[in-house]
Coordinates of C-alpha atoms in Angstrom, one line a residue:
Chain A
M1 CA -5.9 308.2 117.1
E2 CA -2.9 307.6 114.7
R3 CA -2.5 304.4 112.9
W4 CA 0.6 303.2 114.8
H5 CA -1.4 303.6 118.1
V6 CA -3.9 301.0 116.9
V7 CA -1.0 298.8 115.8
T8 CA 0.8 299.3 119.1
A9 CA -2.5 298.4 121.0
I10 CA -2.9 295.2 119.3
L11 CA 0.7 294.3 119.9
A12 CA 0.4 295.2 123.6
G13 CA -2.7 292.9 123.7
Y14 CA -0.9 290.1 122.1
L15 CA 2.3 290.4 124.5
A16 CA 0.0 290.5 127.4
L17 CA -1.8 287.4 126.3
T18 CA 1.4 285.4 125.7
L19 CA 2.6 286.4 129.2
W20 CA -0.6 285.3 130.7
I21 CA -0.5 281.9 129.0
G22 CA 3.0 281.5 129.9
L23 CA 2.7 282.2 133.6
R24 CA -0.5 280.0 133.8
A25 CA 1.1 277.0 132.3
G26 CA 4.0 277.4 134.6
R27 CA 1.9 277.2 137.7
K28 CA 1.4 273.3 137.4
R29 CA 4.8 272.2 136.9
S30 CA 6.9 270.6 139.6
A31 CA 9.7 272.4 141.3
S32 CA 12.3 269.9 140.5
V33 CA 15.1 270.4 137.9
Q34 CA 13.8 267.7 135.9
G35 CA 10.4 269.4 135.9
Y36 CA 12.1 272.7 135.0
V37 CA 14.3 271.5 132.2
A38 CA 12.4 268.6 130.8
G39 CA 8.9 269.5 131.5
D40 CA 8.1 266.4 133.5
R41 CA 8.4 264.5 130.3
D42 CA 4.8 265.0 129.7
F43 CA 4.1 266.8 126.4
G44 CA 1.2 265.6 124.2
L45 CA 1.2 265.4 120.4
L46 CA -0.5 268.7 119.8
V47 CA 2.1 270.6 122.0
M48 CA 5.0 268.7 120.6
Y49 CA 4.0 269.3 117.0
F50 CA 3.8 273.1 117.6
V51 CA 6.8 273.2 119.9
T52 CA 9.0 271.7 117.0
G53 CA 7.4 273.5 114.3
A54 CA 7.3 277.0 116.0
T55 CA 10.8 276.6 117.2
V56 CA 12.1 275.8 113.8
F57 CA 9.9 278.3 112.1
S58 CA 11.5 281.3 113.7
A59 CA 12.1 285.0 113.0
F60 CA 14.7 283.5 110.7
A61 CA 12.0 282.1 108.5
F62 CA 9.6 284.9 109.0
L63 CA 12.0 287.8 108.4
G64 CA 15.2 286.2 107.0
G65 CA 13.5 284.0 104.5
P66 CA 11.4 286.8 102.8
G67 CA 14.6 289.1 103.1
W68 CA 16.5 286.3 101.1
A69 CA 13.7 285.8 98.5
Y70 CA 13.5 289.6 98.1
S71 CA 17.3 290.2 97.7
R72 CA 18.7 286.8 96.7
G73 CA 15.8 285.2 94.9
A74 CA 15.9 281.4 94.5
A75 CA 19.0 281.3 97.0
S76 CA 16.3 281.2 99.6
F77 CA 14.8 277.9 98.4
Y78 CA 17.6 276.2 100.3
I79 CA 15.4 277.0 103.4
L80 CA 12.5 275.2 101.8
A81 CA 14.5 272.2 100.9
Y82 CA 16.4 271.0 104.0
G83 CA 13.8 270.5 106.5
V84 CA 12.4 267.1 105.4
L85 CA 15.8 265.7 104.6
G86 CA 17.0 266.7 108.2
I87 CA 13.9 265.7 110.4
A88 CA 13.4 262.1 108.6
P89 CA 16.2 260.2 110.2
W90 CA 14.8 261.4 113.5
Y91 CA 12.0 258.9 113.1
W92 CA 14.6 256.2 114.4
I93 CA 17.2 258.3 116.1
G94 CA 14.7 260.2 118.4
P95 CA 12.9 257.2 120.1
R96 CA 16.3 255.5 120.5
A97 CA 17.9 258.6 122.2
A98 CA 14.6 259.0 124.2
A99 CA 14.8 255.4 125.4
V100 CA 18.3 255.7 126.8
G101 CA 17.3 259.2 128.1
R102 CA 14.4 257.9 130.2
R103 CA 16.4 255.0 131.5
E104 CA 19.3 257.0 132.7
G105 CA 17.3 260.2 133.5
Y106 CA 19.3 262.4 131.0
V107 CA 18.0 266.0 130.2
T108 CA 20.8 267.2 127.7
Q109 CA 22.5 265.9 124.7
A110 CA 25.9 265.9 126.2
Q111 CA 24.6 263.7 129.1
L112 CA 23.8 261.1 126.4
I113 CA 27.2 261.3 124.7
T114 CA 29.1 261.3 127.8
G115 CA 27.1 258.6 129.3
R116 CA 28.6 256.3 126.6
F117 CA 31.9 258.2 126.4
P118 CA 32.6 259.3 129.9
S119 CA 34.7 262.5 129.5
R120 CA 34.3 265.9 131.2
T121 CA 36.2 267.5 128.2
I122 CA 33.5 266.3 125.8
S123 CA 30.9 267.6 128.2
V124 CA 32.5 271.0 128.4
L125 CA 33.1 271.0 124.7
F126 CA 29.3 270.4 124.1
A127 CA 28.3 273.2 126.6
V128 CA 30.7 275.6 124.9
M129 CA 29.8 274.9 121.4
S130 CA 26.1 275.0 122.3
V131 CA 26.4 278.3 123.8
A132 CA 28.6 279.6 120.9
A133 CA 25.9 278.4 118.4
F134 CA 23.0 279.7 120.7
V135 CA 24.1 283.3 121.0
P136 CA 24.0 284.3 117.3
Y137 CA 20.5 282.3 117.1
V138 CA 19.1 284.3 120.1
T139 CA 20.7 287.4 118.7
L140 CA 18.8 287.1 115.4
Q141 CA 15.5 286.4 117.1
M142 CA 15.9 289.5 119.1
Q143 CA 16.8 291.6 116.1
G144 CA 13.7 290.0 114.4
A145 CA 11.4 291.3 117.2
G146 CA 13.1 294.7 117.3
I147 CA 12.9 295.0 113.5
V148 CA 9.2 294.3 113.5
I149 CA 8.4 296.7 116.4
E150 CA 10.5 299.5 114.9
A151 CA 8.9 299.2 111.5
V152 CA 5.3 299.0 112.5
T153 CA 5.5 301.7 115.0
D154 CA 7.0 304.1 112.4
G155 CA 10.3 304.3 114.5
H156 CA 8.6 305.4 117.6
I157 CA 9.8 302.3 119.5
P158 CA 13.4 301.8 118.1
L159 CA 14.9 298.4 117.7
W160 CA 16.9 298.5 121.0
A161 CA 13.6 299.1 123.0
G162 CA 11.4 296.7 120.9
A163 CA 13.9 293.9 121.4
A164 CA 14.2 294.8 125.2
L165 CA 10.5 294.8 125.6
A166 CA 9.7 291.6 123.8
Y167 CA 12.6 289.5 125.3
G168 CA 11.9 291.0 128.8
I169 CA 8.5 289.2 128.5
V170 CA 10.3 286.1 127.2
V171 CA 12.7 286.0 130.1
I172 CA 9.9 286.5 132.7
Y173 CA 7.9 283.5 131.5
V174 CA 10.9 281.2 131.0
L175 CA 12.0 282.1 134.6
R176 CA 8.5 281.4 135.8
G177 CA 7.5 278.5 133.9
G178 CA 10.5 276.7 132.4
V179 CA 9.9 274.5 129.6
G180 CA 6.2 274.0 130.4
A181 CA 5.5 277.6 129.5
V182 CA 7.7 277.3 126.4
G183 CA 5.5 274.4 125.2
W184 CA 2.1 276.1 125.7
T185 CA 3.2 279.5 124.4
N186 CA 4.5 277.8 121.3
T187 CA 1.3 276.2 120.7
F188 CA -0.5 279.3 120.7
Q189 CA 2.1 281.2 118.7
G190 CA 2.4 278.5 116.2
I191 CA -1.2 278.4 115.3
F192 CA -1.3 282.2 115.2
M193 CA 1.5 282.7 112.7
L194 CA 0.4 280.0 110.4
I195 CA -2.9 281.7 109.8
I196 CA -0.9 285.1 109.3
A197 CA 1.7 283.7 106.8
W198 CA -1.0 282.0 104.5
T199 CA -3.3 285.3 104.6
L200 CA -0.6 287.7 103.8
G201 CA 1.3 285.5 101.4
L202 CA -1.8 285.3 99.1
Y203 CA -3.1 288.9 99.7
L204 CA 0.1 290.9 98.8
P205 CA 0.8 289.4 95.3
T206 CA -3.0 289.5 94.5
R207 CA -3.2 293.2 95.5
L208 CA 0.0 294.4 93.8
Y209 CA 0.2 292.3 90.9
G210 CA -3.4 290.6 90.4
G211 CA -2.2 287.2 91.5
V212 CA 0.7 284.9 92.2
G213 CA 1.1 283.8 88.6
P214 CA 1.1 287.3 87.2
M215 CA 3.7 288.4 89.9
F216 CA 6.2 285.6 88.8
E217 CA 5.5 286.4 85.1
Q218 CA 6.7 289.9 85.6
I219 CA 9.7 289.0 87.7
A220 CA 10.5 286.3 85.0
T221 CA 10.6 289.1 82.4
Q222 CA 12.5 291.7 84.4
R223 CA 14.8 289.7 86.9
P224 CA 14.8 286.3 85.7
E225 CA 18.0 285.5 87.6
L226 CA 16.1 285.7 90.7
L227 CA 14.0 282.6 89.8
T228 CA 16.5 279.8 89.3
V229 CA 18.6 278.1 91.8
P230 CA 21.3 278.9 93.2
G231 CA 20.0 282.6 92.9
L232 CA 22.3 285.5 94.1
A233 CA 25.0 286.1 96.7
A234 CA 24.7 288.9 99.2
D235 CA 26.6 291.3 96.8
G236 CA 24.2 290.7 93.9
S237 CA 26.5 288.3 91.9
P238 CA 25.4 284.8 91.0
W239 CA 25.7 282.4 94.0
S240 CA 27.5 279.1 93.6
W241 CA 25.9 275.6 93.4
G242 CA 28.6 274.5 96.0
A243 CA 27.5 277.0 98.6
Y244 CA 23.8 276.4 97.8
S245 CA 24.1 272.7 98.1
S246 CA 26.3 272.5 101.2
S247 CA 23.8 275.1 103.0
I248 CA 21.0 272.6 102.5
L249 CA 23.4 269.6 103.8
V250 CA 24.7 271.4 106.9
S251 CA 21.2 272.6 107.7
A252 CA 19.6 269.2 107.3
I253 CA 22.4 267.6 109.3
G254 CA 22.2 270.3 112.0
I255 CA 18.4 270.7 112.4
S256 CA 17.7 267.9 114.8
L257 CA 20.9 268.2 116.6
W258 CA 20.2 271.8 118.1
P259 CA 20.3 271.1 121.8
H260 CA 16.9 272.9 122.3
L261 CA 15.3 270.4 119.8
F262 CA 17.2 267.4 120.9
M263 CA 16.2 267.9 124.3
K264 CA 12.6 267.6 123.2
A265 CA 13.2 263.9 122.7
F266 CA 13.5 263.8 126.4
T267 CA 10.3 265.8 127.1
A268 CA 8.0 263.6 124.9
R269 CA 5.4 261.6 126.8
N270 CA 6.3 258.6 124.7
D271 CA 7.9 257.5 121.5
E272 CA 4.8 257.4 119.4
I273 CA 4.4 261.2 120.0
L274 CA 8.0 261.6 118.9
R275 CA 7.5 259.6 115.7
R276 CA 4.2 261.4 114.8
T277 CA 5.8 264.8 115.2
V278 CA 8.5 263.7 112.6
V279 CA 5.8 262.5 110.3
L280 CA 3.9 265.8 110.6
F281 CA 6.9 268.1 110.5
P282 CA 7.2 268.4 106.8
T283 CA 3.9 270.2 106.7
F284 CA 5.6 273.1 108.4
Q285 CA 8.1 273.4 105.3
L286 CA 5.0 274.0 103.0
F287 CA 4.0 277.1 105.3
L288 CA 7.3 278.7 104.0
I289 CA 6.0 279.1 100.6
P290 CA 3.5 282.0 101.4
V291 CA 6.2 283.7 103.4
F292 CA 8.5 283.7 100.4
L293 CA 5.7 285.0 98.3
I294 CA 5.7 288.2 100.6
G295 CA 9.5 288.6 99.8
F296 CA 9.0 288.1 96.1
A297 CA 6.2 290.6 96.2
G298 CA 8.7 293.3 97.1
V299 CA 11.1 292.7 94.2
L300 CA 9.2 294.8 91.7
F301 CA 7.5 297.0 94.1
Q302 CA 7.7 300.7 92.9
G303 CA 7.2 302.4 96.2
G304 CA 10.9 302.3 97.5
A305 CA 13.0 300.0 99.3
P306 CA 13.6 298.9 103.0
E307 CA 16.9 299.8 104.7
T308 CA 18.0 296.2 104.8
P309 CA 16.5 293.1 103.1
D310 CA 15.6 291.8 106.5
F311 CA 13.0 294.7 106.8
I312 CA 11.2 293.7 103.7
L313 CA 8.2 292.0 105.3
P314 CA 7.3 294.8 107.8
F315 CA 8.2 297.2 104.9
M316 CA 5.7 295.7 102.4
I317 CA 3.0 295.5 104.9
L318 CA 3.2 299.2 105.8
E319 CA 3.7 300.5 102.2
T320 CA 0.5 298.8 101.0
D321 CA -1.7 300.9 103.3
L322 CA -3.3 297.8 104.9
P323 CA -5.9 298.5 107.6
A324 CA -4.2 299.0 111.0
I325 CA -5.7 295.8 112.4
V326 CA -4.0 293.6 109.7
V327 CA -0.6 295.4 110.3
G328 CA -1.2 294.7 114.1
L329 CA -1.8 291.1 113.5
F330 CA 1.0 290.6 111.3
C331 CA 3.4 292.2 113.7
A332 CA 2.1 289.8 116.4
G333 CA 2.7 286.8 114.2
A334 CA 6.3 287.8 113.4
L335 CA 6.8 288.6 117.0
S336 CA 5.4 285.1 118.0
A337 CA 7.9 283.6 115.5
S338 CA 10.8 285.5 117.2
M339 CA 9.7 284.8 120.8
S340 CA 8.7 281.1 120.4
T341 CA 12.1 280.4 119.2
G342 CA 14.0 282.7 121.5
D343 CA 12.4 281.3 124.7
A344 CA 13.4 277.7 123.8
L345 CA 17.0 278.9 123.0
L346 CA 17.5 280.8 126.2
H347 CA 16.0 278.1 128.2
A348 CA 18.2 275.5 126.5
A349 CA 21.3 277.6 126.6
A350 CA 21.1 278.0 130.3
S351 CA 20.2 274.5 131.1
V352 CA 23.1 273.1 128.9
T353 CA 25.6 275.4 130.6
V354 CA 24.6 274.2 134.0
E355 CA 24.1 270.4 133.3
D356 CA 27.2 270.1 131.1
G357 CA 29.5 272.9 131.8
I358 CA 29.2 273.2 135.6
R359 CA 27.6 270.2 137.2
P360 CA 30.3 267.7 136.2
F361 CA 32.9 269.7 138.1
R362 CA 30.6 271.1 141.0
P363 CA 27.8 269.1 142.2
M364 CA 24.7 271.0 143.4
D365 CA 21.3 270.4 144.7
D366 CA 18.1 270.9 142.9
A367 CA 17.3 274.1 144.2
A368 CA 20.7 275.6 143.6
Q369 CA 20.7 274.3 140.0
R370 CA 17.5 275.8 139.3
R371 CA 18.6 279.2 140.7
V372 CA 21.8 279.0 138.6
I373 CA 19.8 278.1 135.5
Q374 CA 17.5 281.1 136.0
I375 CA 20.5 283.4 136.4
L376 CA 22.1 282.1 133.2
V377 CA 18.8 282.6 131.2
V378 CA 19.2 286.4 132.1
V379 CA 23.0 286.3 131.4
V380 CA 22.6 284.6 128.0
G381 CA 19.8 287.1 127.1
V382 CA 21.9 290.0 128.0
I383 CA 24.9 288.9 125.9
A384 CA 22.7 288.1 123.0
Y385 CA 21.1 291.6 123.4
A386 CA 24.5 293.2 123.3
F387 CA 25.1 291.6 119.9
A388 CA 21.6 292.4 118.6
L389 CA 22.3 296.2 118.8
D390 CA 24.8 295.7 116.0
E391 CA 22.5 295.7 113.0
N392 CA 25.0 294.9 110.3
S393 CA 24.5 291.2 110.0
S394 CA 22.0 289.4 107.9
L395 CA 19.6 287.0 109.8
V396 CA 20.2 284.1 107.6
V397 CA 24.0 284.4 107.6
L398 CA 24.0 284.5 111.4
L399 CA 22.0 281.3 111.5
L400 CA 24.1 279.5 108.8
T401 CA 27.2 280.2 111.0
A402 CA 25.6 278.7 114.0
Y403 CA 24.6 275.6 112.0
G404 CA 28.2 275.0 111.1
I405 CA 28.9 274.5 114.8
I406 CA 25.8 272.4 115.5
A407 CA 26.5 270.1 112.6
Q408 CA 29.7 268.9 114.5
F409 CA 27.3 267.2 117.1
A410 CA 26.0 264.7 114.4
P411 CA 29.1 262.2 114.4
P412 CA 29.2 262.0 118.3
V413 CA 25.4 261.3 118.6
L414 CA 25.4 258.7 115.8
A415 CA 28.4 257.1 117.3
T416 CA 26.8 256.9 120.7
L417 CA 23.7 255.2 119.4
Y418 CA 24.8 253.1 116.3
W419 CA 28.6 252.3 116.4
R420 CA 29.9 249.8 118.9
R421 CA 33.5 250.3 118.1
A422 CA 33.6 254.0 118.8
T423 CA 35.8 255.1 121.6
T424 CA 36.0 258.2 123.9
P425 CA 39.4 259.3 122.4
G426 CA 38.0 258.9 118.9
V427 CA 34.9 261.0 119.7
L428 CA 36.9 263.7 121.5
A429 CA 39.5 263.9 118.6
G430 CA 36.8 264.0 115.9
L431 CA 35.1 266.8 117.8
I432 CA 38.1 268.9 118.1
A433 CA 39.4 268.4 114.6
G434 CA 36.0 268.9 113.1
S435 CA 35.5 272.1 115.1
A436 CA 38.9 273.4 114.4
T437 CA 38.5 272.9 110.7
S438 CA 35.1 274.5 110.7
V439 CA 36.4 277.7 112.6
F440 CA 39.4 277.7 110.2
F441 CA 37.3 278.0 107.2
L442 CA 34.9 280.4 108.8
Q443 CA 37.8 282.8 109.2
N444 CA 39.3 282.0 105.7
A445 CA 36.3 281.9 103.5
S446 CA 38.2 282.4 100.4
L447 CA 40.2 279.1 101.0
R448 CA 37.0 276.9 100.9
P449 CA 37.0 274.3 98.0
W450 CA 34.0 274.7 95.8
D451 CA 32.7 277.4 98.0
L452 CA 31.5 274.6 100.4
H453 CA 30.0 275.5 103.8
E454 CA 32.6 275.4 106.5
G455 CA 30.5 273.2 108.6
I456 CA 30.6 270.5 105.8
L457 CA 34.3 270.9 105.5
G458 CA 34.6 270.4 109.2
L459 CA 32.6 267.2 108.8
L460 CA 34.8 265.9 106.2
V461 CA 37.7 266.0 108.6
H462 CA 35.6 265.1 111.8
V463 CA 34.3 261.6 110.6
P464 CA 37.6 260.2 109.4
V465 CA 39.5 261.4 112.6
L466 CA 36.6 259.8 114.8
V467 CA 36.8 256.5 113.0
A468 CA 40.6 256.4 112.7
V469 CA 41.3 257.2 116.4
S470 CA 38.5 255.0 117.6
L471 CA 40.0 252.0 115.7
A472 CA 43.4 252.8 116.9
T473 CA 42.3 252.8 120.6
R474 CA 41.0 250.0 122.9
P475 CA 37.3 249.0 122.4
Q476 CA 34.8 249.8 125.1
D477 CA 33.5 247.2 127.4
P478 CA 30.7 245.3 125.4
T479 CA 28.2 245.3 128.3
H480 CA 28.6 249.1 128.6
V481 CA 28.1 249.7 125.0
A482 CA 25.0 247.3 124.9
G483 CA 23.3 250.0 127.2
F484 CA 23.4 252.4 124.2
V485 CA 23.7 250.5 120.9
A486 CA 22.0 247.1 121.4
D487 CA 18.4 246.6 120.6
D488 CA 18.0 244.3 123.6
A489 CA 18.7 247.3 125.8
L490 CA 15.9 249.2 124.4
H491 CA 13.6 246.1 124.7
A492 CA 14.2 246.2 128.5
V493 CA 12.7 249.8 128.6
S494 CA 8.9 249.2 129.0
E495 CA 6.9 251.9 127.5
S496 CA 3.3 252.7 128.5
P497 CA 1.3 254.0 125.5
H498 CA -0.5 256.3 128.0
G499 CA 2.7 257.7 129.5
Chain B
M1 CA 5.0 245.4 103.2
S2 CA 7.9 244.2 105.3
L3 CA 9.7 246.4 107.7
R4 CA 13.0 246.0 105.9
Y5 CA 11.4 246.7 102.5
A6 CA 9.9 249.9 103.9
R7 CA 13.0 251.2 105.5
T8 CA 15.1 250.5 102.4
L9 CA 12.5 252.3 100.4
A10 CA 12.5 255.3 102.9
F11 CA 16.2 255.4 102.6
V12 CA 16.4 255.3 98.9
F13 CA 13.9 258.1 98.8
L14 CA 15.9 260.3 101.2
A15 CA 19.0 259.7 99.2
A16 CA 17.1 260.7 96.0
Y17 CA 15.7 263.6 97.8
A18 CA 19.2 264.9 98.8
V19 CA 20.4 264.6 95.1
A20 CA 17.2 266.0 93.5
V21 CA 17.3 269.3 95.4
T22 CA 21.1 270.0 95.3
W23 CA 23.8 269.9 92.5
P24 CA 23.7 268.1 90.0
G25 CA 20.1 266.6 90.5
M26 CA 18.4 269.9 90.5
V27 CA 20.0 271.1 87.3
P28 CA 17.5 269.7 84.8
F29 CA 14.5 271.0 86.7
N30 CA 16.0 274.3 87.4
R31 CA 13.8 276.5 85.1
I32 CA 11.1 279.2 85.5
H33 CA 8.4 277.9 83.1
P34 CA 5.9 276.3 83.3
L35 CA 4.6 278.2 86.2
I36 CA 2.4 275.8 88.3
L37 CA -0.2 277.3 90.5
G38 CA 1.6 280.5 89.7
L39 CA 4.8 279.5 91.1
P40 CA 8.0 279.1 89.3
F41 CA 9.0 275.5 88.3
S42 CA 12.2 275.5 90.4
M43 CA 10.2 276.3 93.5
V44 CA 7.5 273.7 92.6
W45 CA 10.1 271.1 92.0
I46 CA 11.2 271.5 95.8
A47 CA 7.6 271.6 96.8
I48 CA 7.0 268.4 95.0
W49 CA 9.7 266.5 97.0
I50 CA 8.5 268.0 100.2
V51 CA 5.0 266.7 99.5
A52 CA 6.4 263.3 98.5
G53 CA 8.3 263.3 101.8
C54 CA 5.2 263.7 103.7
L55 CA 3.7 260.7 101.9
V56 CA 6.8 258.5 102.3
L57 CA 7.1 259.3 106.1
W58 CA 3.3 258.6 106.5
M59 CA 3.5 255.2 104.8
L60 CA 6.7 254.3 106.7
H61 CA 5.0 255.2 109.9
R62 CA 2.1 252.9 109.0
V63 CA 4.4 250.0 108.4
E64 CA 6.5 250.6 111.5
S65 CA 3.4 250.9 113.5
T66 CA 1.9 247.7 112.2
H67 CA 5.1 245.9 113.0
R68 CA 5.5 247.3 116.5
A69 CA 1.8 246.3 117.4
R70 CA 2.5 242.8 116.2
R71 CA 5.6 242.6 118.5
G72 CA 3.8 244.4 121.2
L73 CA 7.0 246.5 122.1
G74 CA 7.9 250.0 122.2
D75 CA 11.3 249.7 120.7
D76 CA 12.4 250.7 117.4
G77 CA 11.8 247.2 115.9
A78 CA 15.0 246.5 114.5
D79 CA 16.0 242.8 114.0

């Protein structure tokens, strides 16, 4: 039996197990839309922790992170830095959003915003922007899965087939189980990939260089430019501090506003679980360190180079003649990183499109809505798959672009929950101005001042416009506002500690 | 520790974090040596802030939980 047969067998076993867990978890859920989209608001701490962590810790971290460490050095440290900064404010925002969501029965972010600022235009804008951000994100997860499968099977299963296989399974369990399946498979995959990351991150430097310290000493001698921030740009020239710093800021602002993560606030059993998830979240950032070590191990590797930096992880694993069982387990870990994010994204993209893009215009009953969500899961999957076949894009760049869009959700969310004087025209004007600015600088990258990320430039326009237009228009009815901003409204929501 | 004090501290910490890992706060600590646990100092510097973030969030959670228990409410405890 050839080596890649063993690897493929392990992989097949892993995929079968994932499918089985997904289908089993799906069986207990209620058939209502609320059950399908929000998982009956019934996630415990363990599941919440891994849902959040595994969803964030995606193919981007597992393949894009090492790819950047390998080709751009310390530029990759931005990925390490932003998580804590982004998740901490969620300690207060999360329970607040959840309290209003429970009271009003919201399942999406736009429902929260348009609850306070009634506007079908805002609702549709949110749906369009969410899907625009989701497609590159799903695309990079699919490419990740395809890269891993192609690499470990020696090209016997090409990228297009590997991506189709892995995401065929993802679509099946999302269709069967909704968010319930997403939660349970993420728990399983989350635990799995943490073990793999640490094992390989320590094993590779030790095997190739005699330890982590000796490896960095050698890199410091031969490629010192890789070890200090801001590292290198994609073309190998030094990266700028402006781009490095604003990548951290835009990612920190965006991280908790991703619709698939924001919707988790509505699925949590109670606020305590949300808060604990936030407190535990930074531990996930530390798991990125061993993943980066794998990328750095490739820098001075003598045995050749991968076809693109995103292939560095599977490339290193294969070039070092590890036992087939280790390669198989690694492959499953990276696949799980891709799939556990991809499933949440597909599910959220479809739910958001229906809830915010279609339902405000065309009411439908629960069964019809569920059916449409299921159709859209397949549609979004197919669109992302079409993009995934184009291999010219870096995984990290795809994600950073999506973050620029998502960051524009921050001002409306904060205005909804914290600023009494905000008005519907203000929020709408800010959203349009911010997005337009962001798109402009995405298209005209050379015009960016100090090389700042287009999402940050968008926010610099977005916030003043929101404030100015709000102040220039008539204030909202205070009793309406009180349902979202005032603390007494939150006091009225009783919370059972046992859900 | 009072709630207001804990929240102010957490906020100040987050602001310091944001400056420390970007320009210009990162510049003085942006160096390869000394290697700590084998890792370059630039990476360790960021890791230190992450670990500190874990501790700060944990302490904040303790103070907030105590406060909530005293009020017997599930709200966010703001005055």
